[in-house]
Coordinates of C-alpha atoms in Angstrom, one line a residue:
M1 CA 3.2 23.1 -5.8
R2 CA 2.5 19.4 -5.1
K3 CA 0.5 17.5 -7.8
F4 CA -1.9 15.0 -6.2
Q5 CA -2.4 11.7 -8.1
K6 CA -3.6 8.2 -7.3
P7 CA -1.0 6.7 -5.0
E8 CA 1.2 3.8 -6.2
L9 CA 0.7 0.5 -4.3
L10 CA 4.2 -0.8 -3.6
A11 CA 4.8 -4.4 -2.5
P12 CA 7.7 -6.4 -1.2
A13 CA 9.3 -9.1 -3.4
G14 CA 11.7 -11.5 -1.6
N15 CA 11.9 -13.9 -4.6
M16 CA 10.4 -14.4 -8.1
E17 CA 7.3 -16.1 -6.9
K18 CA 6.5 -13.4 -4.4
L19 CA 7.1 -10.8 -7.0
R20 CA 4.7 -12.5 -9.5
M21 CA 2.0 -12.8 -6.8
A22 CA 2.3 -9.2 -5.6
L23 CA 2.0 -7.9 -9.2
L24 CA -0.8 -10.3 -10.3
Y25 CA -2.8 -9.5 -7.1
G26 CA -2.7 -5.7 -7.7
A27 CA 0.6 -4.0 -6.8
D28 CA 1.7 -1.2 -9.1
A29 CA 5.4 -1.7 -8.2
V30 CA 7.6 -4.0 -6.2
Y31 CA 10.9 -3.5 -4.3
L32 CA 13.5 -6.2 -4.1
G33 CA 17.1 -6.8 -3.2
G34 CA 20.1 -8.0 -5.2
K35 CA 22.7 -10.3 -3.7
L36 CA 24.7 -7.3 -2.3
F37 CA 24.2 -4.1 -0.4
G38 CA 20.7 -4.7 0.8
L39 CA 19.2 -4.9 4.3
R40 CA 17.5 -8.3 3.8
A41 CA 20.4 -10.8 3.5
F42 CA 18.2 -13.7 4.5
A43 CA 15.6 -13.1 1.9
S44 CA 16.2 -15.2 -1.2
N45 CA 17.0 -12.0 -3.2
F46 CA 17.8 -11.9 -6.9
S47 CA 20.9 -12.6 -9.0
A48 CA 21.5 -10.3 -11.9
E49 CA 19.8 -12.8 -14.3
E50 CA 16.9 -13.3 -12.0
M51 CA 16.5 -9.6 -11.6
K52 CA 16.4 -9.1 -15.4
E53 CA 13.7 -11.8 -15.6
A54 CA 11.7 -10.2 -12.8
I55 CA 12.0 -6.7 -14.4
R56 CA 11.0 -8.0 -17.8
F57 CA 7.9 -9.6 -16.2
A58 CA 7.0 -6.4 -14.3
H59 CA 7.5 -4.2 -17.4
S60 CA 5.3 -6.6 -19.5
L61 CA 2.5 -5.6 -17.0
Q62 CA 3.5 -1.9 -17.2
K63 CA 4.6 -2.0 -13.6
K64 CA 7.9 -1.0 -11.9
V65 CA 10.7 -2.5 -9.9
Y66 CA 12.9 -0.7 -7.4
V67 CA 16.1 -2.2 -6.1
T68 CA 17.4 -1.8 -2.6
V69 CA 21.0 -0.6 -2.1
N70 CA 20.3 0.5 1.5
I71 CA 23.1 -0.8 3.7
F72 CA 25.2 1.5 5.8
A73 CA 28.4 1.0 4.0
H74 CA 31.9 0.6 5.4
N75 CA 35.1 1.4 3.6
E76 CA 35.5 -2.1 2.2
D77 CA 32.0 -1.9 0.7
I78 CA 32.7 1.1 -1.5
N79 CA 35.3 -0.5 -3.8
A80 CA 32.8 -3.0 -5.3
L81 CA 29.9 -0.5 -5.4
P82 CA 30.4 1.1 -8.8
D83 CA 30.4 -2.1 -10.8
Y84 CA 27.4 -3.4 -8.8
L85 CA 25.5 -0.2 -9.5
R86 CA 26.2 -0.5 -13.2
S87 CA 25.0 -4.1 -13.2
L88 CA 21.7 -2.9 -11.6
Q89 CA 21.3 -0.4 -14.4
D90 CA 21.8 -3.1 -16.9
T91 CA 18.9 -5.1 -15.4
G92 CA 16.5 -2.2 -16.3
A93 CA 15.6 -1.3 -12.7
D94 CA 13.3 1.7 -12.4
A95 CA 15.0 3.2 -9.3
L96 CA 17.4 2.4 -6.5
L97 CA 16.6 2.7 -2.8
I98 CA 19.6 4.2 -0.9
S99 CA 20.0 5.3 2.8
D100 CA 23.8 6.0 3.1
L101 CA 25.0 9.4 1.8
G102 CA 28.3 7.9 0.6
V103 CA 26.5 5.3 -1.4
W104 CA 24.2 8.0 -2.7
S105 CA 27.2 10.1 -3.9
V106 CA 28.7 7.1 -5.7
A107 CA 25.4 6.2 -7.3
R108 CA 24.8 9.8 -8.5
E109 CA 28.3 9.9 -10.1
V110 CA 28.2 6.4 -11.6
L111 CA 24.6 6.4 -12.8
P112 CA 23.7 10.1 -13.4
G113 CA 20.4 9.2 -15.1
M114 CA 19.1 6.6 -12.6
P115 CA 16.2 7.7 -10.4
L116 CA 17.2 7.4 -6.7
H117 CA 14.8 7.0 -3.8
V118 CA 15.8 7.8 -0.2
S119 CA 15.3 4.7 2.0
T120 CA 13.3 4.8 5.2
Q121 CA 16.6 3.8 6.9
A122 CA 17.8 7.4 6.3
N123 CA 15.1 8.4 8.9
T124 CA 13.9 11.4 7.1
S125 CA 11.5 12.9 9.6
N126 CA 11.1 16.6 8.7
W127 CA 10.5 18.8 5.7
A128 CA 13.9 20.4 5.8
A129 CA 15.6 17.0 5.4
V130 CA 13.2 16.1 2.5
K131 CA 14.2 19.4 0.8
A132 CA 17.8 18.6 1.3
W133 CA 17.5 15.2 -0.3
E134 CA 15.5 16.8 -3.2
N135 CA 18.4 19.2 -3.7
L136 CA 20.7 16.2 -3.9
G137 CA 18.7 14.8 -6.8
A138 CA 16.2 12.5 -5.0
S139 CA 13.3 11.4 -7.1
R140 CA 11.4 10.2 -4.0
V141 CA 11.8 10.2 -0.3
V142 CA 10.5 7.3 1.9
L143 CA 9.5 8.9 5.1
A144 CA 10.5 7.6 8.5
R145 CA 8.0 5.4 10.2
E146 CA 8.1 7.5 13.3
L147 CA 5.9 10.3 11.8
S148 CA 2.3 11.1 12.5
L149 CA -0.2 11.8 9.8
A150 CA -0.1 15.5 10.8
E151 CA 3.7 15.6 10.4
M152 CA 3.4 13.9 7.0
K153 CA 0.8 16.5 5.9
E154 CA 3.1 19.3 6.9
I155 CA 6.0 17.8 5.0
G156 CA 3.7 17.3 2.0
S157 CA 2.7 21.0 2.1
K158 CA 6.2 22.3 2.2
T159 CA 7.9 20.0 -0.4
D160 CA 7.5 18.9 -4.0
V161 CA 9.4 15.7 -4.3
E162 CA 7.5 12.3 -4.4
L163 CA 6.8 11.0 -0.9
E164 CA 6.4 7.3 0.1
A165 CA 5.2 5.9 3.4
F166 CA 4.7 2.5 5.0
V167 CA 1.1 1.5 5.4
H168 CA 1.4 -2.1 6.5
G169 CA 3.7 -4.6 8.0
A170 CA 6.2 -5.3 10.8
M171 CA 7.5 -2.4 12.9
C172 CA 11.1 -2.1 14.1
I173 CA 11.7 -1.3 17.7
S174 CA 14.6 1.0 16.7
Y175 CA 14.4 4.4 15.1
S176 CA 13.9 3.8 11.3
G177 CA 15.4 0.4 11.6
R178 CA 18.8 1.7 12.9
C179 CA 19.5 -1.1 15.4
W180 CA 22.7 -2.5 16.9
L181 CA 21.2 -5.2 19.1
S182 CA 21.7 -7.9 16.5
S183 CA 25.3 -6.9 15.9
Y184 CA 26.1 -6.7 19.6
L185 CA 24.5 -9.9 20.7
T186 CA 25.0 -12.2 17.7
G187 CA 27.7 -10.6 15.5
R188 CA 25.1 -10.2 12.7
D189 CA 24.8 -6.6 11.7
G190 CA 21.2 -5.5 11.0
N191 CA 22.5 -2.3 9.3
R192 CA 24.3 -4.4 6.8
G193 CA 21.5 -6.9 6.0
A194 CA 21.9 -9.6 8.6
C195 CA 19.4 -8.8 11.4
A196 CA 18.8 -11.7 13.8
Q197 CA 15.6 -10.0 15.1
V198 CA 16.8 -9.9 18.7
C199 CA 13.9 -7.7 19.6
R200 CA 11.6 -10.7 19.2
W201 CA 13.6 -12.8 21.8
E202 CA 12.3 -13.6 25.2
F203 CA 14.0 -11.4 27.8
G204 CA 14.3 -11.4 31.6
L205 CA 15.7 -8.8 34.1
R206 CA 18.9 -9.3 36.1
E207 CA 20.0 -7.2 39.0
K208 CA 23.8 -6.7 39.3
N209 CA 24.0 -7.5 43.0
R210 CA 22.2 -10.8 42.5
P211 CA 24.3 -12.7 40.1
G212 CA 22.6 -15.8 38.5
E213 CA 19.1 -14.6 39.4
V214 CA 16.8 -13.7 36.5
Y215 CA 13.4 -12.2 36.9
D216 CA 10.5 -11.9 34.5
V217 CA 9.9 -8.3 33.5
A218 CA 6.2 -8.9 33.3
G219 CA 5.5 -11.7 35.7
D220 CA 4.1 -14.8 34.1
E221 CA 5.6 -18.2 33.2
R222 CA 6.0 -17.3 29.6
G223 CA 8.6 -14.5 30.2
T224 CA 8.2 -11.2 28.4
Y225 CA 8.9 -9.7 25.0
I226 CA 9.6 -6.1 26.0
M227 CA 10.6 -5.0 22.5
N228 CA 8.1 -7.0 20.5
S229 CA 6.2 -4.5 18.4
K230 CA 2.8 -5.1 16.8
D231 CA 2.4 -4.9 13.0
L232 CA 1.4 -1.7 11.3
C233 CA -2.0 -1.4 9.6
L234 CA -3.2 2.0 8.2
L235 CA -6.1 0.7 6.2
A236 CA -8.5 3.0 7.9
Y237 CA -6.3 6.1 7.2
L238 CA -5.8 6.0 3.4
P239 CA -7.8 9.3 2.9
E240 CA -5.5 11.1 5.4
L241 CA -2.4 9.7 3.7
M242 CA -3.6 10.8 0.3
Q243 CA -4.4 14.3 1.7
A244 CA -0.9 14.4 3.1
G245 CA 0.5 14.0 -0.3
I246 CA 1.8 10.5 0.0
G247 CA 2.3 9.2 -3.5
S248 CA 3.3 5.6 -2.8
F249 CA 1.8 3.3 -0.2
K250 CA 4.4 0.8 0.9
I251 CA 3.8 -2.7 2.3
E252 CA 6.6 -4.3 4.4
G253 CA 7.5 -8.0 4.2
R254 CA 10.2 -9.3 1.8
M255 CA 10.7 -12.2 4.2
K256 CA 7.0 -13.0 4.3
S257 CA 5.3 -15.7 2.1
A258 CA 3.8 -15.5 -1.4
H259 CA 0.4 -15.9 0.4
Y260 CA 1.1 -12.8 2.5
A261 CA 2.1 -10.8 -0.6
A262 CA -1.0 -11.8 -2.5
S263 CA -3.4 -11.3 0.4
V264 CA -2.2 -8.0 1.7
V265 CA -1.7 -6.5 -1.7
S266 CA -5.2 -7.6 -2.7
V267 CA -6.8 -5.8 0.3
Y268 CA -4.9 -2.6 -0.2
R269 CA -5.5 -2.7 -4.0
R270 CA -9.3 -2.7 -3.4
A271 CA -9.0 -0.2 -0.6
V272 CA -6.8 2.3 -2.6
D273 CA -9.2 2.1 -5.6
A274 CA -12.2 2.7 -3.4
C275 CA -10.6 5.5 -1.5
W276 CA -9.4 7.3 -4.7
S277 CA -12.8 7.1 -6.4
D278 CA -14.7 8.4 -3.4
P279 CA -12.6 9.5 -0.4
E280 CA -15.4 11.2 1.4
H281 CA -17.4 8.0 1.7
Y282 CA -14.4 5.6 2.1
T283 CA -15.0 3.0 4.7
V284 CA -13.0 -0.1 5.6
K285 CA -15.0 -3.3 4.6
Q286 CA -15.2 -6.2 7.0
E287 CA -14.1 -8.5 4.3
W288 CA -10.8 -6.7 4.0
L289 CA -10.2 -7.0 7.7
D290 CA -11.1 -10.7 7.6
E291 CA -8.6 -11.2 4.8
L292 CA -5.7 -9.5 6.7
E293 CA -6.4 -12.0 9.6
K294 CA -5.8 -15.0 7.2
V295 CA -2.1 -14.4 6.7
S296 CA 0.8 -14.6 9.2
H297 CA 0.9 -11.4 11.3
R298 CA 1.1 -9.9 14.8
P299 CA -1.7 -7.9 16.3
Y300 CA -2.2 -4.7 14.4
T301 CA -1.5 -1.1 15.5
T302 CA -1.5 2.3 13.9
G303 CA 2.1 2.9 14.9
F304 CA 3.0 6.6 15.0
A305 CA 0.2 7.7 12.6
L306 CA -2.1 9.1 15.4
G307 CA 0.7 10.3 17.6
K308 CA 3.4 8.7 19.8
P309 CA 2.5 5.1 20.5
D310 CA 1.6 4.0 24.0
E311 CA 2.2 0.7 25.7
T312 CA -0.5 -1.0 23.7
A313 CA 1.7 -0.9 20.6
Q314 CA 3.8 -3.7 22.0
N315 CA 3.0 -7.4 22.5
Y316 CA 4.6 -8.3 25.8
T317 CA 3.6 -11.9 26.2
T318 CA 4.6 -13.7 23.0
S319 CA 6.4 -13.2 19.7
A320 CA 4.1 -15.8 18.0
Y321 CA 2.3 -14.9 14.8
L322 CA -1.5 -15.0 14.3
Q323 CA -2.9 -16.7 11.2
S324 CA -6.4 -18.1 10.5
H325 CA -5.7 -19.8 7.2
E326 CA -3.0 -22.0 5.8
F327 CA -1.7 -21.7 2.2
T328 CA -2.0 -25.2 0.7
G329 CA -1.7 -24.9 -3.0
L330 CA -1.2 -22.7 -6.1
V331 CA -3.3 -23.2 -9.2
R332 CA -1.3 -23.8 -12.3
S333 CA -4.0 -24.4 -14.9
W334 CA -7.6 -25.5 -15.4
Q335 CA -8.7 -27.5 -18.4
Q336 CA -11.8 -29.6 -19.2
G337 CA -13.0 -29.8 -15.6
R338 CA -9.7 -30.6 -14.1
L339 CA -7.5 -28.4 -12.0
T340 CA -3.7 -28.6 -11.9
V341 CA -2.2 -27.5 -8.5
E342 CA 1.3 -27.1 -7.1
Q343 CA 1.3 -28.2 -3.4
R344 CA 2.4 -25.8 -0.6
N345 CA 1.0 -27.8 2.4
N346 CA -0.3 -31.3 2.9
M347 CA -3.8 -31.9 1.4
K348 CA -6.2 -34.8 1.6
A349 CA -9.0 -36.1 -0.6
G350 CA -12.4 -34.9 0.6
E351 CA -11.4 -31.7 2.4
T352 CA -13.0 -28.4 1.5
L353 CA -10.5 -25.6 0.7
E354 CA -11.1 -21.9 0.2
V355 CA -10.2 -20.5 -3.2
F356 CA -8.7 -17.0 -3.2
R357 CA -8.6 -15.5 -6.7
P358 CA -6.3 -12.7 -8.0
D359 CA -9.3 -10.3 -8.3
G360 CA -9.9 -10.8 -4.5
S361 CA -13.0 -12.9 -4.8
L362 CA -13.5 -16.1 -2.8
G363 CA -14.8 -19.6 -3.6
T364 CA -14.6 -23.1 -2.4
L365 CA -13.2 -26.4 -3.8
V366 CA -13.7 -29.9 -2.5
L367 CA -10.8 -32.1 -3.4
E368 CA -12.1 -35.0 -5.4
E369 CA -10.7 -37.5 -8.0
M370 CA -7.1 -36.5 -7.2
R371 CA -4.3 -37.8 -9.4
N372 CA -0.6 -37.4 -9.5
E373 CA 1.4 -36.4 -12.6
E374 CA 1.5 -40.0 -13.8
G375 CA -2.3 -40.1 -13.7
D376 CA -2.5 -42.5 -10.7
A377 CA -5.3 -42.0 -8.2
I378 CA -4.1 -40.5 -4.9
T379 CA -5.8 -39.6 -1.6
V380 CA -3.1 -37.3 -0.1
V381 CA -0.6 -34.7 -1.5
P382 CA 2.3 -35.0 1.0
H383 CA 5.4 -33.7 -0.9
P384 CA 6.5 -30.0 -1.1
Q385 CA 5.6 -28.5 -4.5
M386 CA 4.1 -31.8 -5.7
V387 CA 2.0 -31.2 -8.8
F388 CA -1.4 -33.0 -8.9
T389 CA -4.8 -32.6 -10.5
C390 CA -8.3 -32.8 -9.1
K391 CA -11.9 -32.4 -10.3
A392 CA -13.1 -28.8 -10.7
E393 CA -16.3 -28.3 -12.7
E394 CA -16.0 -24.5 -12.6
E395 CA -12.9 -22.8 -14.0
I396 CA -10.5 -21.4 -11.4
P397 CA -7.9 -18.9 -12.7
V398 CA -4.2 -19.5 -12.9
N399 CA -2.3 -18.2 -9.7
A400 CA -5.4 -18.6 -7.5
I401 CA -4.5 -19.6 -4.0
L402 CA -6.0 -22.7 -2.2
R403 CA -6.0 -22.5 1.6
R404 CA -7.6 -24.1 4.6
R405 CA -9.0 -22.6 7.7
M406 CA -6.8 -23.4 10.7
Y407 CA -9.2 -22.4 13.5

């Protein structure tokens, strides 16, 4: 019999800064990759020592860290796998995310006590498959993104193992991320961590009897992006996900910015808390929707949650991102009316910035009396990660984000 409990909020962590921001802005756990055997080779990822530091930090907050080992391994990968798995255990990781049955078998043998989660790349899309993974010792199964809420609910009613599902972030055009386009067109294998995101490229149509002639698939001068999916957002369907037995709400985006991690986590933290406390009267607040527009994203869709997506789930005219606000600085300290900030984008004296605090509240700050680290007066902060101070009569908490409206 499934035990219902408040869902975990699980966030991506592409590097240490993103991990810290995700946890400080409300995530219960994060998932990250090491230097090997993960599907995000172009994220910064973590060395063994960096991972130990990250896990110590998470555990100091009573939060968890899951490590991805989710490539589809080839023969040459297996020899190095046992030692790598042991090194992950030494870091104190709370669980490993695995998609390949061979990797699973090695991990179960080498680390018999380590909790193992079935990655979404295993495309687990029915209750029988969930039961099969449970029989193999899975602590949790991450469901395929191609499931409706009704299908999730049926799985939840017929299984007992923990279930995890994506609630927000980029969608892959291929089934559960199993894609060979990148490998075929660029030599970079997306199933081994090196996806070139070919699905976001601009495509045309060529007819074999007319060599050299290329036609727009959807006729305008910008070409077409026939495989360019919108981003998932299930903020409005948290009650249904809870009723389906989903115990972990997962946010996609290890390649995204620290601003993205903080903003999206903050919204879902408030939403999960509100939904759990009163699911019958849960409503999506406009301020949450406004916040999700401030970070880099594509137009939002509900994906497969309400049934098979139609043509509106794709964006055929551009692969460009939307974003209403720009991350300009990160607060390092406040003391005696002066704020210390680390630059993320150019800032100038006199401009008014929005302050986004870890508790989700907003404020404003006018940049006045700016000084560099040597104490010299300045009017502009042009250099990446440059540290400066400015006047701030009211205290602003450490790790608050400063940002400007772009339009």
